[in-house]
XYZ file of C-alpha atoms in Angstrom:
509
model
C -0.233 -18.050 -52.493
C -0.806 -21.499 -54.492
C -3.336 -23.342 -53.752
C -3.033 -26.063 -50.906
C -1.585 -29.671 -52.525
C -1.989 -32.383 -49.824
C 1.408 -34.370 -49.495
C 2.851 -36.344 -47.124
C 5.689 -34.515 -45.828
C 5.400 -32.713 -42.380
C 3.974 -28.795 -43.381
C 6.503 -26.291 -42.154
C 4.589 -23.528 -43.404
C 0.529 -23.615 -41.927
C -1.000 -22.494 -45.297
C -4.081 -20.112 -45.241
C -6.799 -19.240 -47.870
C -7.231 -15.437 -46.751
C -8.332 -13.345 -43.480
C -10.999 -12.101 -41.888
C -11.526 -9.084 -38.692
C -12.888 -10.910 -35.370
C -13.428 -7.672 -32.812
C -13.468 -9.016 -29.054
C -16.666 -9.964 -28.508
C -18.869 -7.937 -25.382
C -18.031 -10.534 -22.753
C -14.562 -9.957 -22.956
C -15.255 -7.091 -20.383
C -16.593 -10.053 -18.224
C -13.048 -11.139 -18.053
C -11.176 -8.425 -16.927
C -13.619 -8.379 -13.531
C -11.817 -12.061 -12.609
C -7.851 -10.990 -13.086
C -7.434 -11.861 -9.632
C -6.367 -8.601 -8.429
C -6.150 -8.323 -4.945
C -7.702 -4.638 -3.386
C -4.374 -2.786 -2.527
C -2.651 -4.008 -5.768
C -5.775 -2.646 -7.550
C -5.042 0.743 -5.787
C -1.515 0.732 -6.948
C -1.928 0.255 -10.122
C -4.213 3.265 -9.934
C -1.573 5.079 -8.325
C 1.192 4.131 -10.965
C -1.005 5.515 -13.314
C -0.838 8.988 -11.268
C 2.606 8.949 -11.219
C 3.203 8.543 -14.469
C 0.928 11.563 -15.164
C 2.999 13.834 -12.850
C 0.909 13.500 -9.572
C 2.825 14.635 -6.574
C -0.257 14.304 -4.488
C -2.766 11.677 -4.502
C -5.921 11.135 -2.241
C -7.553 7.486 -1.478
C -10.651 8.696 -0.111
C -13.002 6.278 1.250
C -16.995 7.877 1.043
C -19.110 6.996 3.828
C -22.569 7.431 4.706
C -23.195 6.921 8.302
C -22.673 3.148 8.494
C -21.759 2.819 4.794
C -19.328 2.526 2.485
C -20.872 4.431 -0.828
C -17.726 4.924 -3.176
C -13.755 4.924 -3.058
C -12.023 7.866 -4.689
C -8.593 8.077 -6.272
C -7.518 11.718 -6.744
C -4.836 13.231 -7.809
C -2.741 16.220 -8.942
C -1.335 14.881 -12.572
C -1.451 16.488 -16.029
C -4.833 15.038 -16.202
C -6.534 13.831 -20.079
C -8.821 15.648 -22.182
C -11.236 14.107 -23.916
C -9.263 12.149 -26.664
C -6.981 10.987 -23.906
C -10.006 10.025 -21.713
C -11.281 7.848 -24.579
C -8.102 6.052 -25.108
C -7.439 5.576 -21.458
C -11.253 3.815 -21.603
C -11.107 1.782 -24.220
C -10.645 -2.107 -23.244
C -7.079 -2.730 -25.652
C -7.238 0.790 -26.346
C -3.267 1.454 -27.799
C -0.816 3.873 -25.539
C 2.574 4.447 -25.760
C 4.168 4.321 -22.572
C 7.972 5.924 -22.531
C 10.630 4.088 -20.875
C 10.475 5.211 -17.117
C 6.941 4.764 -16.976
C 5.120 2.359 -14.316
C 2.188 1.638 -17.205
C 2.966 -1.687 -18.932
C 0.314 -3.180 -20.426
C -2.917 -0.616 -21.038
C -5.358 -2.559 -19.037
C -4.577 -1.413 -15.720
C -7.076 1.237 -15.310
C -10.133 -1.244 -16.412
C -8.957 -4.802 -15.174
C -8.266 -3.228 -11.673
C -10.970 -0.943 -11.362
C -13.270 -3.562 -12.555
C -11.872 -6.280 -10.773
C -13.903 -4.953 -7.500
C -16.633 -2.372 -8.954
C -19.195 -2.355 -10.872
C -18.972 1.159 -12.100
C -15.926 2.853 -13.076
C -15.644 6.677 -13.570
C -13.208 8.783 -14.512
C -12.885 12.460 -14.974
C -9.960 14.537 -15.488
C -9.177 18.101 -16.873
C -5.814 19.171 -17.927
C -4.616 23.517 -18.199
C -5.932 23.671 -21.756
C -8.990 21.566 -22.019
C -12.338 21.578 -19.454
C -13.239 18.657 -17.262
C -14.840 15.841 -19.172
C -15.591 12.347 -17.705
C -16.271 8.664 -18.741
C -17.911 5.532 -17.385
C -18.192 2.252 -17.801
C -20.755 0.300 -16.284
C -20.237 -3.483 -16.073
C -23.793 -4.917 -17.346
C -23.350 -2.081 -20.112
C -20.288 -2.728 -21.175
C -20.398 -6.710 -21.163
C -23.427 -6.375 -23.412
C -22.473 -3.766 -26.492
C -19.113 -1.546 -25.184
C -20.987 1.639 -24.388
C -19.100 4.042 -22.163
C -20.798 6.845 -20.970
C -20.069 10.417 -21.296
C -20.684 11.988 -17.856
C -21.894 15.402 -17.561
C -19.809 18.420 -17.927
C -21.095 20.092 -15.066
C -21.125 17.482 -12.429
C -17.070 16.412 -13.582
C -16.650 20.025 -13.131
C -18.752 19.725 -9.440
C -16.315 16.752 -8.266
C -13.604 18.778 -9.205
C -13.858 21.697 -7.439
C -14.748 19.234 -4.684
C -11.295 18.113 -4.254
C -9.874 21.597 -5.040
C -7.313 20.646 -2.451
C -5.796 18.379 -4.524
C -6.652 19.529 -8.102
C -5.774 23.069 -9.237
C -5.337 23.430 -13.101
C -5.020 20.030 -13.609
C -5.900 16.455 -12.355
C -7.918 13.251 -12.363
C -10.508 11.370 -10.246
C -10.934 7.974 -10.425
C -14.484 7.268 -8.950
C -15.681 3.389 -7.969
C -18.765 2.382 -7.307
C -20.859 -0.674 -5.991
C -17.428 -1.283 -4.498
C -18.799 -5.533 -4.298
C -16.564 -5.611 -1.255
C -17.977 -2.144 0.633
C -21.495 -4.594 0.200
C -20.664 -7.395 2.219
C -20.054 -4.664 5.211
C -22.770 -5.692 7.942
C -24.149 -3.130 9.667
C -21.714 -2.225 12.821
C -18.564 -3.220 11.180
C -18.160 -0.453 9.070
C -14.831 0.678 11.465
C -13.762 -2.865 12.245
C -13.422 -2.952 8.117
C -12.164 0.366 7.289
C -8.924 -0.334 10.248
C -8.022 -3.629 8.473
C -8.799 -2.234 4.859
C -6.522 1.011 4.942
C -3.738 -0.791 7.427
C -3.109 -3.677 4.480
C -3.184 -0.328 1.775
C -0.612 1.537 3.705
C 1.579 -1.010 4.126
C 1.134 -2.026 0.516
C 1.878 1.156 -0.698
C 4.298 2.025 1.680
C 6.535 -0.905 0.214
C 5.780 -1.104 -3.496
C 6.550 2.930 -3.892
C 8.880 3.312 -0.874
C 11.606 4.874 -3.167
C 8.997 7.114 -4.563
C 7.923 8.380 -0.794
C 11.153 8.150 0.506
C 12.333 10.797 -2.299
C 9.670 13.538 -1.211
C 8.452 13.534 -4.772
C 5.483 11.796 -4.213
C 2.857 11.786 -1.384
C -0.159 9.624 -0.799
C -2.598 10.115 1.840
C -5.681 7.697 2.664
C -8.879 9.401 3.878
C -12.340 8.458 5.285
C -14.915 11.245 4.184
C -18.271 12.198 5.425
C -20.067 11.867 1.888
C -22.674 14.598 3.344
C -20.695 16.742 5.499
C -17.689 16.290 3.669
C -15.545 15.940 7.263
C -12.584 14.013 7.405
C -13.438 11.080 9.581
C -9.683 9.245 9.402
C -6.460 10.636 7.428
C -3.274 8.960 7.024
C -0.170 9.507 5.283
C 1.561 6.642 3.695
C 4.814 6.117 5.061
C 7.601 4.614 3.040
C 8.310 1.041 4.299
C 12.002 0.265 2.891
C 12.263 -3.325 3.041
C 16.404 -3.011 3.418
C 15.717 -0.232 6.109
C 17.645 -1.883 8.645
C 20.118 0.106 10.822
C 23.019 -2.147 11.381
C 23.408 -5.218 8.621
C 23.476 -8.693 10.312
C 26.627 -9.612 9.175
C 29.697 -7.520 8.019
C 30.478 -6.718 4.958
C 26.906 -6.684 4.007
C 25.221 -5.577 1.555
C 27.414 -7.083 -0.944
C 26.535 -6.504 -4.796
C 27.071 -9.546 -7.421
C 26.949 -9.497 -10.744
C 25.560 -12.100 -13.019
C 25.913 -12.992 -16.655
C 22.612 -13.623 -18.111
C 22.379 -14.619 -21.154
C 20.044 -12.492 -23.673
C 20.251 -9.538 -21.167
C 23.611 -9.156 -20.204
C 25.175 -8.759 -16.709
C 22.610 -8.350 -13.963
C 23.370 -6.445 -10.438
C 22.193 -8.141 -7.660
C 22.659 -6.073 -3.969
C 22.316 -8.776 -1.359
C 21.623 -7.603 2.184
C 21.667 -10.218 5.618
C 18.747 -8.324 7.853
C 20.095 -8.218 11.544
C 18.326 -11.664 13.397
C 15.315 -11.131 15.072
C 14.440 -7.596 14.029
C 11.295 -6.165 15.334
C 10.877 -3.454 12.559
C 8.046 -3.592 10.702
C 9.590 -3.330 7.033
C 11.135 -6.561 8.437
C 8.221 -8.613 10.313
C 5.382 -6.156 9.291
C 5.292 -6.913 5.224
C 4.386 -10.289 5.027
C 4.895 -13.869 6.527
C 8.744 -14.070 6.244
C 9.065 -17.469 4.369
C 7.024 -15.329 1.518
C 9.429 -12.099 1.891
C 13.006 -13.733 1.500
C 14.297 -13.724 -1.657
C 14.914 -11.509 -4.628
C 13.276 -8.065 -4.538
C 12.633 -6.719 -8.004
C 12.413 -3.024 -9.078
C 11.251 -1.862 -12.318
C 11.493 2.047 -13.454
C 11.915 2.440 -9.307
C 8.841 0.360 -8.446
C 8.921 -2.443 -6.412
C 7.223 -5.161 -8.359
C 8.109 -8.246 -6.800
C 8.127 -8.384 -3.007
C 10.309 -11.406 -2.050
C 10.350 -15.218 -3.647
C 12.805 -17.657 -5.569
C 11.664 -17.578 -9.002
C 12.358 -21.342 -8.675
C 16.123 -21.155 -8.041
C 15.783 -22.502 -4.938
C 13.119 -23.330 -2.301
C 12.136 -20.832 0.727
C 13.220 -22.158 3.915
C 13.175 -21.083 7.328
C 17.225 -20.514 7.348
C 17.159 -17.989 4.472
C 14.713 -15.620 6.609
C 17.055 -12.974 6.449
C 18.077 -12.776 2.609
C 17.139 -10.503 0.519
C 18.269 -8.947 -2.832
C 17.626 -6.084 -4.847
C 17.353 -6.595 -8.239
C 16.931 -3.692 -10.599
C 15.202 -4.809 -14.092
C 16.673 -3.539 -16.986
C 15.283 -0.756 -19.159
C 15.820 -2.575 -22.532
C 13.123 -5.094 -23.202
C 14.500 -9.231 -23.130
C 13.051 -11.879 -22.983
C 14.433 -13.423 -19.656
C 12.336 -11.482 -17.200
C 8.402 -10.890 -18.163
C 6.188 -9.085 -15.674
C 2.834 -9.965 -14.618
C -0.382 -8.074 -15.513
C -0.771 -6.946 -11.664
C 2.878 -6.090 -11.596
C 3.009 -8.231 -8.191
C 5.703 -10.564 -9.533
C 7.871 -11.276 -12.232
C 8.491 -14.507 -14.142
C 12.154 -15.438 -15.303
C 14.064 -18.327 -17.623
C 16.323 -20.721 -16.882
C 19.134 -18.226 -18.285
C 18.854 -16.752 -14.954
C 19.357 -19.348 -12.711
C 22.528 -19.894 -15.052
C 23.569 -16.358 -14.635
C 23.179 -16.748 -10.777
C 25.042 -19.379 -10.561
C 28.468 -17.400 -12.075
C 27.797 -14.429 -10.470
C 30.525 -13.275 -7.775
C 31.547 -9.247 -6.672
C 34.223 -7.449 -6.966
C 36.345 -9.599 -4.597
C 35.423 -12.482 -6.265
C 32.922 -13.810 -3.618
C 30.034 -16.406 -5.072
C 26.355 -15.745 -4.687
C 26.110 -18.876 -3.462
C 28.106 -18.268 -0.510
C 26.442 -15.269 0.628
C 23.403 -17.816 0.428
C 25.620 -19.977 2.644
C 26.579 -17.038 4.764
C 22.751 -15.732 5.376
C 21.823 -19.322 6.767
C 25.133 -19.124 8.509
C 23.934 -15.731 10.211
C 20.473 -17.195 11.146
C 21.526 -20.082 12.776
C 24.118 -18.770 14.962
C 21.232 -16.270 16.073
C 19.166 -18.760 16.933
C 21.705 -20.413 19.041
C 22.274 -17.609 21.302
C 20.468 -16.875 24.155
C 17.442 -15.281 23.639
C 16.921 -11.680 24.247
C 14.630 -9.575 26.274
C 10.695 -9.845 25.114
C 9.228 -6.685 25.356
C 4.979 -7.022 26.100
C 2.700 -7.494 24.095
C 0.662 -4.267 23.608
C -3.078 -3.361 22.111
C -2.351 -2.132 18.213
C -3.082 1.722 18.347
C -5.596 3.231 16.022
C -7.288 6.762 15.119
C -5.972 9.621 16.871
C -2.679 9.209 16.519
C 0.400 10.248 13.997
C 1.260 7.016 10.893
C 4.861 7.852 11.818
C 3.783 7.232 15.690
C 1.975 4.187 14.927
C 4.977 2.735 12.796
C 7.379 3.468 15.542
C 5.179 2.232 18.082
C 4.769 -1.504 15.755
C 8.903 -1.385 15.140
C 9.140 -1.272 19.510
C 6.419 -3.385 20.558
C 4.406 -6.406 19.818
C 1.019 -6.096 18.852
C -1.381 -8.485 20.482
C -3.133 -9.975 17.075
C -6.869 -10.028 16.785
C -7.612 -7.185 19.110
C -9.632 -3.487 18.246
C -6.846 -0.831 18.468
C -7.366 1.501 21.003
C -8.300 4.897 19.646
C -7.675 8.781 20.683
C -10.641 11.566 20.852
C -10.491 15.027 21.873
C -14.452 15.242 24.017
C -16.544 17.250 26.107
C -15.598 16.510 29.894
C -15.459 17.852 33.086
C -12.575 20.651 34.117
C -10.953 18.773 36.701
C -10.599 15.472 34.164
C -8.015 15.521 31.532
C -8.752 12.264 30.106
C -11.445 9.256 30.430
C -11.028 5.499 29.260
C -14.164 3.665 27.667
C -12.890 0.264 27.829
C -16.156 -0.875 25.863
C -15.098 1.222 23.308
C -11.530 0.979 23.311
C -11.448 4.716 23.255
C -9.370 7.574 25.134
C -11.591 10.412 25.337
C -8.879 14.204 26.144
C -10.766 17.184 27.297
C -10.985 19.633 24.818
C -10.743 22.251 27.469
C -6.760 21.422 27.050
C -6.164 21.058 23.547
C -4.889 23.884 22.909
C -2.379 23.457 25.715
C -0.516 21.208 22.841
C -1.510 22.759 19.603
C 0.352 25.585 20.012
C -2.994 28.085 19.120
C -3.276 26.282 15.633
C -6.067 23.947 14.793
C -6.273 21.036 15.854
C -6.497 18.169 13.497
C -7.273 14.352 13.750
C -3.289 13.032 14.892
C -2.380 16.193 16.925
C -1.107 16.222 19.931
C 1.447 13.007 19.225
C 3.383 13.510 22.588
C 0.647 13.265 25.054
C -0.954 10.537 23.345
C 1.702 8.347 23.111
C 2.143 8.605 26.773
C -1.251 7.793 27.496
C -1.270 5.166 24.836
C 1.512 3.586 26.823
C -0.055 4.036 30.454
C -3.296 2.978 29.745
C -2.701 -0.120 27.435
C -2.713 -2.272 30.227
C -5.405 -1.191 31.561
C -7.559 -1.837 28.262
C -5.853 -5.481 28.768
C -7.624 -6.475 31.697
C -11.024 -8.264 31.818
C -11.412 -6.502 35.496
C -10.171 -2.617 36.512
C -8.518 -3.117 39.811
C -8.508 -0.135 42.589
C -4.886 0.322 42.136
C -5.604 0.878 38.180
C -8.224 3.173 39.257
C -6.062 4.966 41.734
C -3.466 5.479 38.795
C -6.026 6.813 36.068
C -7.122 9.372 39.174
C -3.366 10.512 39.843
C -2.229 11.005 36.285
C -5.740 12.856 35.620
C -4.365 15.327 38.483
C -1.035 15.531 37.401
C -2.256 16.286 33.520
C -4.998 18.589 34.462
C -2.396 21.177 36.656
C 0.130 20.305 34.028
C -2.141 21.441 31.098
C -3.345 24.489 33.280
C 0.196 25.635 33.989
C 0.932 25.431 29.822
C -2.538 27.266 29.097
C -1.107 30.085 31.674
C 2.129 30.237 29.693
């Protein structure tokens, strides 16, 4: 290049004088611990990765030690890495090519989320040709020089066999620990935390991977384990929460799919559903504040990664409470619709809100009038007269089935704020089937009986799902009231009777 003549004229061209290598610098690792991802997003990107490895089965497992929270495990059943991989999969820009149905995006998913909320990330995976191998990263370590750490051959080959469950010839384990959150835990809360932690992670991952669920391909379950004993403390399977699983559309004809010319993509299918008014299902109510959840709902390689919102073509409002679209992004790569790091969102161009305004269906109906027609449906509901409330009930907790639990949220409103009352199978006397600790919040079942419902096989933590449900629904008022009254007494005595001769007549069987 010539050498640089100064001149008037405006420089189209920047000139330059050569180039030199600038490597991040240590601290960069500082910045991937404030990406602002939230604690269940930070799962699912975990998970993603899984998926894209092959997992069918994946295990959140939550270690506790007494009143502690030690580490949070994600395990799963994927091709797992050898070493090579491992080192690639740890390194902060480390290059991967991702192939087109993949949930991987960017390459920093692993680290920003991990990182985001520990302080030490391990990972340790084994695939059917290569031996377990492991690396960490430790944040004061890494912010200073880059050093990952190999971990030990044996112990990655310990933690494996650990979750042998899970991991036959092949998987990975991602391990976090001085979880910062799991340290602000007082001591007594550790339940109280654990409730609200894994009830906001199975609803997130119930809705960002519902087709994945839904399609039997995939299952997740979320785990509390005894870090001594190695007991299972609390298991849950993640349902899938479909966020157009309605059973009857609120208004015919729906859902209704558009299509819209967009410019530097091409045309766009949009599905748009009306949810009936006043649906008590939680993949309607139980997502999200519904201002947030109208809106366009945007998929990418099957993965929900936008949950509801505008994208500034128009402003949430009460009235629109029961639109909601389906967008499917395409495969080819444009530059009208850019996804966030988290994947929790997705940022479009104006050519979009041009291509939504021209977009009609087959008939030649407008998107804007099923906008019209979705405000339409809300307001008519709200004119009529109101229907039937149903009571408020206590939330329920341990002890019982996910699927119960959903069922139980779709029927009946949950009193907020309140400890969910739990099931336990106990020591008690013959002639009791069941006692209440209202301190507690607990229903204690004699074990005596349990295998009056288990059918011989062993029992686990949610057997039993018809008996407790019925219980769950006598005795929730009960748990309601500041003061037991003799006729609530009276009632506890003459279902214990009825149970008891019930479960003795079943035993005789």
């Amino acid at each position: 290049m010539p050498p640089y003549q100064p001149s008037a004229d405006w420089q189209y061209e920047i000139p330059t004088t050569g180039s030199k290598r600038l490597p991040p610098a240590a601290r960069y690792v500082e910045s991937l611990t404030h990406q602002g991802y939230g604690f269940e997003a930070a799962i699912a990107d975990l998970v993603d990765n899984s998926i894209d490895a092959g997992a069918q089965n994946v295990v959140i497992s939550f270690l506790r030690d007494e009143d502690r929270l030690v580490s949070l495990l994600v395990v799963d059943d994927g091709q797992g890495m050898n070493d090579e991989a491992l080192d690639t999969a740890m390194t902060v820009g480390g290059r991967q090519e991702y192939e087109a149905h993949a949930l991987g995006h960017f390459g920093a998913g692993l680290k920003a989320a991990s990182l985001s909320h520990a302080d030490s990330l391990t990972v340790i995976s084994r695939t059917k040709r290569s031996p377990s191998a492991g690396r960490r990263w430790l944040t004061a370590r890494a912010q200073a020089d880059f050093t990952c750490d190999i971990v030990d051959p044996g112990y990655c080959q310990d933690l494996v066999d650990r979750y042998d469950g899970v991991i036959g010839w092949h998987g990975t384990i991602v391990r976090w620990d001085h979880v910062r959150a799991f340290d602000t835990v007082t001591t007594g809360q550790a339940d109280r935390y654990l409730d609200d932690a894994i009830e906001k992670l199975e609803t997130h991952l119930g809705l960002h991977l519902h087709r994945f669920l839904a399609d039997g391909g995939l299952h997740i379950d979320i785990v509390v384990e005894d870090v001594t004993t190695k007991e299972e403390l609390d298991h849950r399977g993640v349902q899938p929460i479909d966020p157009f699983g309605y059973r009857l559309p609120g208004r015919p004809g729906y859902p209704r799919t558009y299509t819209a010319p967009v410019e530097g993509v091409g045309e766009v299918k949009l599905t748009a559903h009306v949810w009936p008014p006043k649906s008590p299902l939680v993949s309607f109510r139980g997502i999200g504040p519904l201002a947030e959840r109208q809106g366009f709902y945007v998929y990418r390689n099957d993965r929900l990664v936008q949950a509801g919102g505008w994208n500034s073509t128009r402003s949430a409002e009460g009235h629109l409470a029961l639109a909601r679209i389906a967008i499917d992004l395409p495969a080819e790569p444009n530059d009208v619709f850019s996804l966030t790091v988290k994947k929790d969102g997705v940022t479009v161009t104006p050519a979009f809100a041009r291509g939504l305004e021209q977009a009609t269906d087959e008939k030649g109906h407008t998107f804007a009038e099923y906008v019209q027609e979705a405000q339409t449906t809300y307001r008519e509901a709200a004119k009529r007269a109101s229907e039937p409330q149903r009571k408020a009930v206590i939330p329920a907790g341990k002890g019982l089935d996910p699927r119960l639990k959903r069922t139980l949220r779709d029927e009946l409103p949950e009193l907020e704020g309140e400890d969910p009352v739990t099931f336990r199978w106990d020591v008690l006397p013959s002639d009791v089937f069941f006692e209440l600790d209202r301190e507690e919040r607990e229903v204690k079942l004699n074990k005596e009986y349990r295998q009056a419902f288990t059918g011989g096989r062993r029992g686990g933590l949610n057997d039993a799902p018809v008996v407790k449900s019925m219980l769950y629904l006598m005795v929730n008022e009960i748990f309601q009231k500041e003061r037991v009254r003799a006729v609530h007494t009276d009632n506890v005595a003459l279902w214990n009777s009825v149970l008891v001769t019930a479960a003795r007549c079943e035993l005789s069987r």
